[in-house]
Short mmCIF file of C-alpha atoms and ligand atoms in Angstrom, two decimals:
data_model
loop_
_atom_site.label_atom_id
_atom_site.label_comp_id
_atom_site.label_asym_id
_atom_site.label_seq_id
_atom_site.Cartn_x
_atom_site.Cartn_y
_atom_site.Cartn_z
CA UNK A 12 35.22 -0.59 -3.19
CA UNK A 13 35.99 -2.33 0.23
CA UNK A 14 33.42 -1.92 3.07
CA UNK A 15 32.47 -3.98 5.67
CA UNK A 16 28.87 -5.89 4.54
CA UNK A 17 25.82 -4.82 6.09
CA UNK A 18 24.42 -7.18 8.42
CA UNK A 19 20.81 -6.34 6.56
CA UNK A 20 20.37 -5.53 3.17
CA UNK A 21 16.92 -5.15 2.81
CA UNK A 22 15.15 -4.35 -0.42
CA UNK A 23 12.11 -1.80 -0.49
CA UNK A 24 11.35 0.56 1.49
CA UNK A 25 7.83 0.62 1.85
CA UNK A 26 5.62 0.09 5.37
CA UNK A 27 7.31 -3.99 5.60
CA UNK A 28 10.81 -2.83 4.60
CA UNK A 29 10.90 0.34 7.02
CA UNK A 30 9.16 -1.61 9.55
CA UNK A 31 11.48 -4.17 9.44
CA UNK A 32 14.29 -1.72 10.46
CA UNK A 33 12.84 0.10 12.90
CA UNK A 34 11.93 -3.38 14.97
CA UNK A 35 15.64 -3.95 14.36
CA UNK A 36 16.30 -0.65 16.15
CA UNK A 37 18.19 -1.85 19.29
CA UNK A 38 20.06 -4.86 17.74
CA UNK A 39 23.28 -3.25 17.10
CA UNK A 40 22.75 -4.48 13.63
CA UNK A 41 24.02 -2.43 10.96
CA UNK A 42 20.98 -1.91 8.55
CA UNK A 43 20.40 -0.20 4.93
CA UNK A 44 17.16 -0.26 2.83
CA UNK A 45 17.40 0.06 -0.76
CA UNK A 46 14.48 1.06 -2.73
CA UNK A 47 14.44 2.30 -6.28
CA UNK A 48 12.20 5.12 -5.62
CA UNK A 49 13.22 8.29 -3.93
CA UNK A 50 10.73 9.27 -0.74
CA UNK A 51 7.98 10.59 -0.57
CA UNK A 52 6.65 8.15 -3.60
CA UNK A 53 3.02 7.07 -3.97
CA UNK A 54 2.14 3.82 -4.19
CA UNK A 55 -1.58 2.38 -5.82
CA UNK A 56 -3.43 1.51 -2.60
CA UNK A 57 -6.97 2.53 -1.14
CA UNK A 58 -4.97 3.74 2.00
CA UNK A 59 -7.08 1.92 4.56
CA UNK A 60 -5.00 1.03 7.93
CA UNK A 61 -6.61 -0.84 10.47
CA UNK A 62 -6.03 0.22 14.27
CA UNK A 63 -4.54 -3.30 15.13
CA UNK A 64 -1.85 -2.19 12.30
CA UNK A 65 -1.15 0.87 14.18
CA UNK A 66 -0.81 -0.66 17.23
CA UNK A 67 1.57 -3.26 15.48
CA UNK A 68 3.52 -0.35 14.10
CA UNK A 69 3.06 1.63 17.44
CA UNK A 70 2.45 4.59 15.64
CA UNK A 71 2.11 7.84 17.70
CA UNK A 72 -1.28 9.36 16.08
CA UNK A 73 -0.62 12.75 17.35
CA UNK A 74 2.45 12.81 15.91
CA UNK A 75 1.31 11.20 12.71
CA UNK A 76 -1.52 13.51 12.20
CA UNK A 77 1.05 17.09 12.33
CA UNK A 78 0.25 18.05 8.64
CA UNK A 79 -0.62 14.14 7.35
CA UNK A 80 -4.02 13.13 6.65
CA UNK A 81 -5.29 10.36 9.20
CA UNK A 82 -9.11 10.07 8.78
CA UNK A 83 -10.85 7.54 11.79
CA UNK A 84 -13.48 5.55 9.98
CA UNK A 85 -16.86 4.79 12.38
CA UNK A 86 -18.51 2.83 9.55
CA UNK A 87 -18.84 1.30 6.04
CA UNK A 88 -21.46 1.98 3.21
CA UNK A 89 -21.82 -1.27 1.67
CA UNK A 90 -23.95 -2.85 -1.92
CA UNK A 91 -23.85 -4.91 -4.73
CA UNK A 92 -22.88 -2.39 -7.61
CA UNK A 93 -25.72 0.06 -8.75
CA UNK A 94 -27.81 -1.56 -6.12
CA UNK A 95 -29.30 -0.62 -2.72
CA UNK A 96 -27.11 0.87 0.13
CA UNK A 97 -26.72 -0.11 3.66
CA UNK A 98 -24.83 1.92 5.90
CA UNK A 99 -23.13 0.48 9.25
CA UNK A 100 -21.69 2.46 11.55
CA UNK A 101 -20.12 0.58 14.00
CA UNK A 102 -19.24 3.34 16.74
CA UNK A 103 -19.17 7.11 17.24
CA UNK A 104 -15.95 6.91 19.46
CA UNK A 105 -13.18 4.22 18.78
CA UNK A 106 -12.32 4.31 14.68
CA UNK A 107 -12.59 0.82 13.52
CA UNK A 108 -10.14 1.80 10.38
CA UNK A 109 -8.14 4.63 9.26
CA UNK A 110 -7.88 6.11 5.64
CA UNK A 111 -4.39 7.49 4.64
CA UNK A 112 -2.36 8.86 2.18
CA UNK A 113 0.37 6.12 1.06
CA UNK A 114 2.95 8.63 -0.13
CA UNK A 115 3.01 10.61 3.39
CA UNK A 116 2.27 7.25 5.32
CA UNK A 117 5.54 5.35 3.63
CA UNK A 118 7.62 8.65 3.70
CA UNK A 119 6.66 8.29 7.66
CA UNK A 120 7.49 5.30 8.42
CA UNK A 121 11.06 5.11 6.26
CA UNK A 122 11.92 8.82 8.05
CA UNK A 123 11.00 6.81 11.58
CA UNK A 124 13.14 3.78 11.00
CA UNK A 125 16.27 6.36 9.96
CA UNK A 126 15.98 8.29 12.77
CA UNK A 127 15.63 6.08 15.40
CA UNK A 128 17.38 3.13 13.93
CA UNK A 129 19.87 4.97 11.95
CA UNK A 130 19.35 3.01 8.77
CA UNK A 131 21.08 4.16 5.96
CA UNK A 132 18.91 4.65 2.98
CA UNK A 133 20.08 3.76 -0.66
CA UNK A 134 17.32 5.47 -2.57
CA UNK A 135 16.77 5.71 -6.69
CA UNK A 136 18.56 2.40 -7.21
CA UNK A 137 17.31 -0.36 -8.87
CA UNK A 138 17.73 -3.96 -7.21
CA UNK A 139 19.53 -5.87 -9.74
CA UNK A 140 21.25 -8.75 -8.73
CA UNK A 141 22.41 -10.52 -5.76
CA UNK A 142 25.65 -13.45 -5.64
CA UNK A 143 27.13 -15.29 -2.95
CA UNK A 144 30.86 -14.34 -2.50
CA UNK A 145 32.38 -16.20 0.19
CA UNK A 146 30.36 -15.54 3.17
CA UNK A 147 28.25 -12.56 2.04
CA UNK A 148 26.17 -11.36 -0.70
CA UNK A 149 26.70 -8.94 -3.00
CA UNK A 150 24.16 -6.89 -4.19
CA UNK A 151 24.12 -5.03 -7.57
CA UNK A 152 27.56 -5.81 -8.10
CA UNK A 153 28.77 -2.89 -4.95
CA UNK A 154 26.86 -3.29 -1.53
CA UNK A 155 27.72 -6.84 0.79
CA UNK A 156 25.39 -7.80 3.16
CA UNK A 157 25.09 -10.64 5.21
CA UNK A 158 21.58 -11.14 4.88
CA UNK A 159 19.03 -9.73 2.37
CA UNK A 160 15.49 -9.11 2.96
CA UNK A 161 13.23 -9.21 -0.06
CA UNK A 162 10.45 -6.20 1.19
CA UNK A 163 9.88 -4.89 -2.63
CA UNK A 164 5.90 -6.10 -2.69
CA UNK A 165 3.80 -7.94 -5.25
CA UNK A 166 7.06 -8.17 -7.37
CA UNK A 167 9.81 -8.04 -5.22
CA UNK A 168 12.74 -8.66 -7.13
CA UNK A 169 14.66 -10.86 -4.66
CA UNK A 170 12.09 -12.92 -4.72
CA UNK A 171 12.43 -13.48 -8.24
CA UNK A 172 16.08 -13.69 -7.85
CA UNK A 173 15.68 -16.82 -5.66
CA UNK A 174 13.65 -18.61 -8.79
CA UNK A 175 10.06 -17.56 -8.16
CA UNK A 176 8.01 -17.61 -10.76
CA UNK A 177 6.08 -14.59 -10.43
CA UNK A 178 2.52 -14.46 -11.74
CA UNK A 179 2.65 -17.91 -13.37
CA UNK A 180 1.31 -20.14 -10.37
CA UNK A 181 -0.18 -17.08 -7.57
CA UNK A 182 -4.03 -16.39 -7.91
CA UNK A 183 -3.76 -12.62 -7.90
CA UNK A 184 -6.21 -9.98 -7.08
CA UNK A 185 -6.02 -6.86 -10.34
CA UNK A 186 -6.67 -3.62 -9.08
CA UNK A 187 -7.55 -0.42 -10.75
CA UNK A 188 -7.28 2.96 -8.89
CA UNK A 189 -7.17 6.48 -8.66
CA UNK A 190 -6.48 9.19 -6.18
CA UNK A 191 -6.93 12.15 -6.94
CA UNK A 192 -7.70 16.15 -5.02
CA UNK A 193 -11.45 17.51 -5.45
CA UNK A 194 -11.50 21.16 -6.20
CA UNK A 195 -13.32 23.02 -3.61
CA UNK A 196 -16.67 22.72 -5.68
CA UNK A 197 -16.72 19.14 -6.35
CA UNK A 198 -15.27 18.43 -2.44
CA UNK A 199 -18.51 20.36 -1.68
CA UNK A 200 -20.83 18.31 -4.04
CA UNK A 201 -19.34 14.87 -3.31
CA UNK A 202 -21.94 13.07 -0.98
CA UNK A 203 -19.53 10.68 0.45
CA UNK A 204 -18.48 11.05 3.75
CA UNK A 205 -15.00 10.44 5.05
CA UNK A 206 -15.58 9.01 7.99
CA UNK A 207 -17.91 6.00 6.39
CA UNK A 208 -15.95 4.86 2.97
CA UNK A 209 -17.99 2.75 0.61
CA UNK A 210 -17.95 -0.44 -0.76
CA UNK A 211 -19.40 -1.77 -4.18
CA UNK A 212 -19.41 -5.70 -4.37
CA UNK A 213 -19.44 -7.14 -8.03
CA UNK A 214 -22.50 -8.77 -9.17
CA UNK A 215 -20.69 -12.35 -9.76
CA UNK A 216 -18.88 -11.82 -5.97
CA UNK A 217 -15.26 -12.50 -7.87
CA UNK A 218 -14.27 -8.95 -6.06
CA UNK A 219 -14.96 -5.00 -4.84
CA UNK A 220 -14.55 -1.21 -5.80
CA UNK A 221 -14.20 1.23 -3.30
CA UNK A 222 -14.37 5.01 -2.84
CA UNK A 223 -12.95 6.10 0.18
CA UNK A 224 -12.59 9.89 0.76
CA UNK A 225 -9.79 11.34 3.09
CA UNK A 226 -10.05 15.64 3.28
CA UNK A 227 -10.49 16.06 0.13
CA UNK A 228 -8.89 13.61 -1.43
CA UNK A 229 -10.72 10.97 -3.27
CA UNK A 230 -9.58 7.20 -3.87
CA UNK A 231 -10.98 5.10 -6.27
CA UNK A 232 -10.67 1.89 -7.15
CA UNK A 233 -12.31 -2.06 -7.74
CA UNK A 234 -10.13 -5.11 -7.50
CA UNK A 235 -10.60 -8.68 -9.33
CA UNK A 236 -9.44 -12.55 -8.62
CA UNK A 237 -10.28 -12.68 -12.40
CA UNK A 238 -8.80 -9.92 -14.11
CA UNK A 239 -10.44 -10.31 -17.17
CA UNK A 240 -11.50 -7.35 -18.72
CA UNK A 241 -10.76 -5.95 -15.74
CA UNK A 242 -10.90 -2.18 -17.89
CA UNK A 243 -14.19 -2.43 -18.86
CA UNK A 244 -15.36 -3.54 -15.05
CA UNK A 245 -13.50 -0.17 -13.78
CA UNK A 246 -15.26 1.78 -16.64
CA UNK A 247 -18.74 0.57 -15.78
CA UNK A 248 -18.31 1.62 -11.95
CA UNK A 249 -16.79 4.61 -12.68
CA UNK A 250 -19.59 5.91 -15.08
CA UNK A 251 -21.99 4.08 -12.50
CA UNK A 252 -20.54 6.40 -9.57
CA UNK A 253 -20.51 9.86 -11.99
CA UNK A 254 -24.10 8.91 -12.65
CA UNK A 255 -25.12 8.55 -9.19
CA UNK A 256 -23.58 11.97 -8.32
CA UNK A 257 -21.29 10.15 -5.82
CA UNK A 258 -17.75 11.46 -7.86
CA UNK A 259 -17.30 13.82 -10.41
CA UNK A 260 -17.89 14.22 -13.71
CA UNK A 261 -14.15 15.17 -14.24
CA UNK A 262 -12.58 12.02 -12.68
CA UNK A 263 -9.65 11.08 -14.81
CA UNK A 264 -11.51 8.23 -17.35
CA UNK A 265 -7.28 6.45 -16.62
CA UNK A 266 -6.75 4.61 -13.58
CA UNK A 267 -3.45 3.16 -12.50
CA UNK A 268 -3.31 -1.32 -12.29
CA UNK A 269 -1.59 -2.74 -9.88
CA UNK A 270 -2.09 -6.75 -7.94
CA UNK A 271 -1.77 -7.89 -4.89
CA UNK A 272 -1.85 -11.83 -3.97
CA UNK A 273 -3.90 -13.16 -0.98
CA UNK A 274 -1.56 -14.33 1.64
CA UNK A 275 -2.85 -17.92 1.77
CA UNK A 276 -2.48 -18.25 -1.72
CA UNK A 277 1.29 -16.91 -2.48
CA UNK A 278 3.52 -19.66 -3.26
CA UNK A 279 6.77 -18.06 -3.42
CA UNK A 280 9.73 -19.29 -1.24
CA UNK A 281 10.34 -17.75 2.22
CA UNK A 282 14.39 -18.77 2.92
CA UNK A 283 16.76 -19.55 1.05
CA UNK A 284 20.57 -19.79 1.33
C1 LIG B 329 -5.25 -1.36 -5.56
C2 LIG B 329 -4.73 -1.79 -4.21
C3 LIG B 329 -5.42 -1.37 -3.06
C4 LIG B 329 -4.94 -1.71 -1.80
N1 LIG B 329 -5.61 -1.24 -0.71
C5 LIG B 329 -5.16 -1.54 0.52
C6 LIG B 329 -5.78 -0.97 1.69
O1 LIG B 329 -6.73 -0.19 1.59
N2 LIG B 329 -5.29 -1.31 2.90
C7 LIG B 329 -4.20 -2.17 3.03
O2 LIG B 329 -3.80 -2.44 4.17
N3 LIG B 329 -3.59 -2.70 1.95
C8 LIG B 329 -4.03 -2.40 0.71
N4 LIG B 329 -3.38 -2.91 -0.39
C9 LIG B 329 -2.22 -3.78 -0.19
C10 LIG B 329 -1.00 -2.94 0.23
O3 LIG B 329 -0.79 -1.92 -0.73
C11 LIG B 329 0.24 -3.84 0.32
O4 LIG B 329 -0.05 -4.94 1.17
C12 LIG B 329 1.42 -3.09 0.92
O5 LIG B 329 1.78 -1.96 0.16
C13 LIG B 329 2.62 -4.02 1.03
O6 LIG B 329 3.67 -3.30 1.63
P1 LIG B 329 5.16 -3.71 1.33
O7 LIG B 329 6.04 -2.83 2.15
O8 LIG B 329 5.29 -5.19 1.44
O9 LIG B 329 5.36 -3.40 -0.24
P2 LIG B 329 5.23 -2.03 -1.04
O10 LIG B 329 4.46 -1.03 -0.29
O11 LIG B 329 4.79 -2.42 -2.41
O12 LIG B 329 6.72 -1.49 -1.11
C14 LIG B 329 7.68 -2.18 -1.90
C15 LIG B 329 8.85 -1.24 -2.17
O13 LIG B 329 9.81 -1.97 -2.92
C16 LIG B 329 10.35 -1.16 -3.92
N5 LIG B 329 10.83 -1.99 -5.03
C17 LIG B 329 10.09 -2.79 -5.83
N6 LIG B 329 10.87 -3.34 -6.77
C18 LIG B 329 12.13 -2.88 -6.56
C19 LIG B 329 13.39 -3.08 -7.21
N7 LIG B 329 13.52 -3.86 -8.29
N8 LIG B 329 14.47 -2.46 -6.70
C20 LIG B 329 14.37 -1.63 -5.62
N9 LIG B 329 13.21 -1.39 -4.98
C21 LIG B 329 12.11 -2.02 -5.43
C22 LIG B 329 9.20 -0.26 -4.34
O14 LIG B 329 9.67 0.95 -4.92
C23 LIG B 329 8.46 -0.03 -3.03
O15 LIG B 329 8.84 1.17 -2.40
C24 LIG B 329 -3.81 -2.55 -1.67
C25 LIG B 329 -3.12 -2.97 -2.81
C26 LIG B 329 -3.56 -2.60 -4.07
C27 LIG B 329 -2.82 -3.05 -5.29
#
């Protein structure tokens, strides 16, 4: 197949990749994302947007909030696990956070950066591989670009595919979660409030779990440095919060791991050829 390359190839489509784009809007640059999930896809996150990231993404709210969930947080419930609460609100008016729903907030933002940039998508395809031939790449053996952005997350694969070791030299945070719709009954019998999500610190400080509650939706979660036995720590605060009446009884006993590294501490390469 002969095309002309791309003059960004840029792998993942989720809020960095479509962002990316969209920014790109008024370059003249022809752009394509490639992601190897098809849109709307979830994505394991506690869904909680600050307003500086909204104004970074200048994201109309009305328009975000037609049929999305966008829930302005006023405060935070915060304790050591199993231990006494403290609630801070810090204002009634301006939100100082947002909770959202990752598969309607990514579907968003990828639908924006088409539109307005007219990005083409390649969605369900796997990033594979990437060589040099003569003065452009080619990716996966069929699409040239002249430049590819790695925007695929924790393990972006184009990362990888300029030699980082993944995992063997990052400090990583492990995270557990869960998100899941409350019936009617147990929406009406869950004491947490959505605009005040809560906060459970670890006893040895090495990391968090969370319940944050958008509608009716409930997200779940705790997050490690030291993932070890990471399982049991999730099992203990989730029979912790069903004891304390705070979730239900019929929260799904599996949650869903994924990691994230803290920025200062990634070590992976930025450039490359
Ligand atoms: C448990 C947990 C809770 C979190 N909670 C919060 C929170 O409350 N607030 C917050 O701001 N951040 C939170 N984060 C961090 C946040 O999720 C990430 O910072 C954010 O998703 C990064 O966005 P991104 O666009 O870089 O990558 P991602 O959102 O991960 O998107 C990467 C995209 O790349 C695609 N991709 C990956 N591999 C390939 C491949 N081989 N080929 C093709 N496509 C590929 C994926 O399908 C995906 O669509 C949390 C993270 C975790 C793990």
């Amino acid at each position: 197949m002969t095309t002309d390359p791309y003059d960004v190839l840029i792998v993942g489509g989720g809020p960095a990749g479509s962002t990316l784009a969209w920014t790109l809007r008024n370059s003249g640059l022809n752009i394509a994302i490639l992601d190897k999930a098809t849109f709307p896809r979830d994505k394991i996150c506690a869904g909680w947007v600050t307003p500086a990231v909204m104004e970074e993404l200048e994201l109309d709210l009305d328009d975000y909030q037609q049929g999305r969930t966008l829930q302005p947080v006023f405060g935070f419930r915060v304790s050591q696990i199993g231990k006494r609460e403290i609630e801070t609100r810090y204002s009634n008016e301006a939100p100082v956070s947002y909770s959202i729903r990752r598969c309607e907030f990514d579907h968003y933002l990828l639908e924006r950066a088409k539109e307005t940039a007219d990005v083409e998508l390649i969605l369900g395809e796997k990033f594979k591989s990437m060589t040099k031939v003569d003065d452009h790449w080619l990716v996966n053996g069929t699409h040239k670009a002249r430049l590819v952005v790695g925007a695929g997350g924790h393990f972006c694969p184009v990362v990888r595919a300029m030699g980082a070791k993944l995992g063997s030299s990052e400090t990583i945070v492990a995270a557990q979660e869960i998100e899941f719709e409350m019936s009617p009954e147990q929406a009406a019998a869950c004491p947490v409030e959505a605009d005040v999500p809560e906060l459970f610190f670890c006893e040895d400080l090495s990391g968090y779990g969370w319940v944050v509650r958008k509608d009716n939706f409930l997200n779940i979660g705790l997050g490690r440095e030291d993932n070890h036995k990471l399982s049991e720590h999730v099992g203990v605060f989730r029979q912790q919060l069903v004891d304390s009446g705070k979730i239900p009884a019929e929260t799904p006993l599996k949650f869903h791991g994924h990691a994230y590294i803290l920025y200062p501490q990634a070590t992976r390469p930025l450039l490359t050829d």
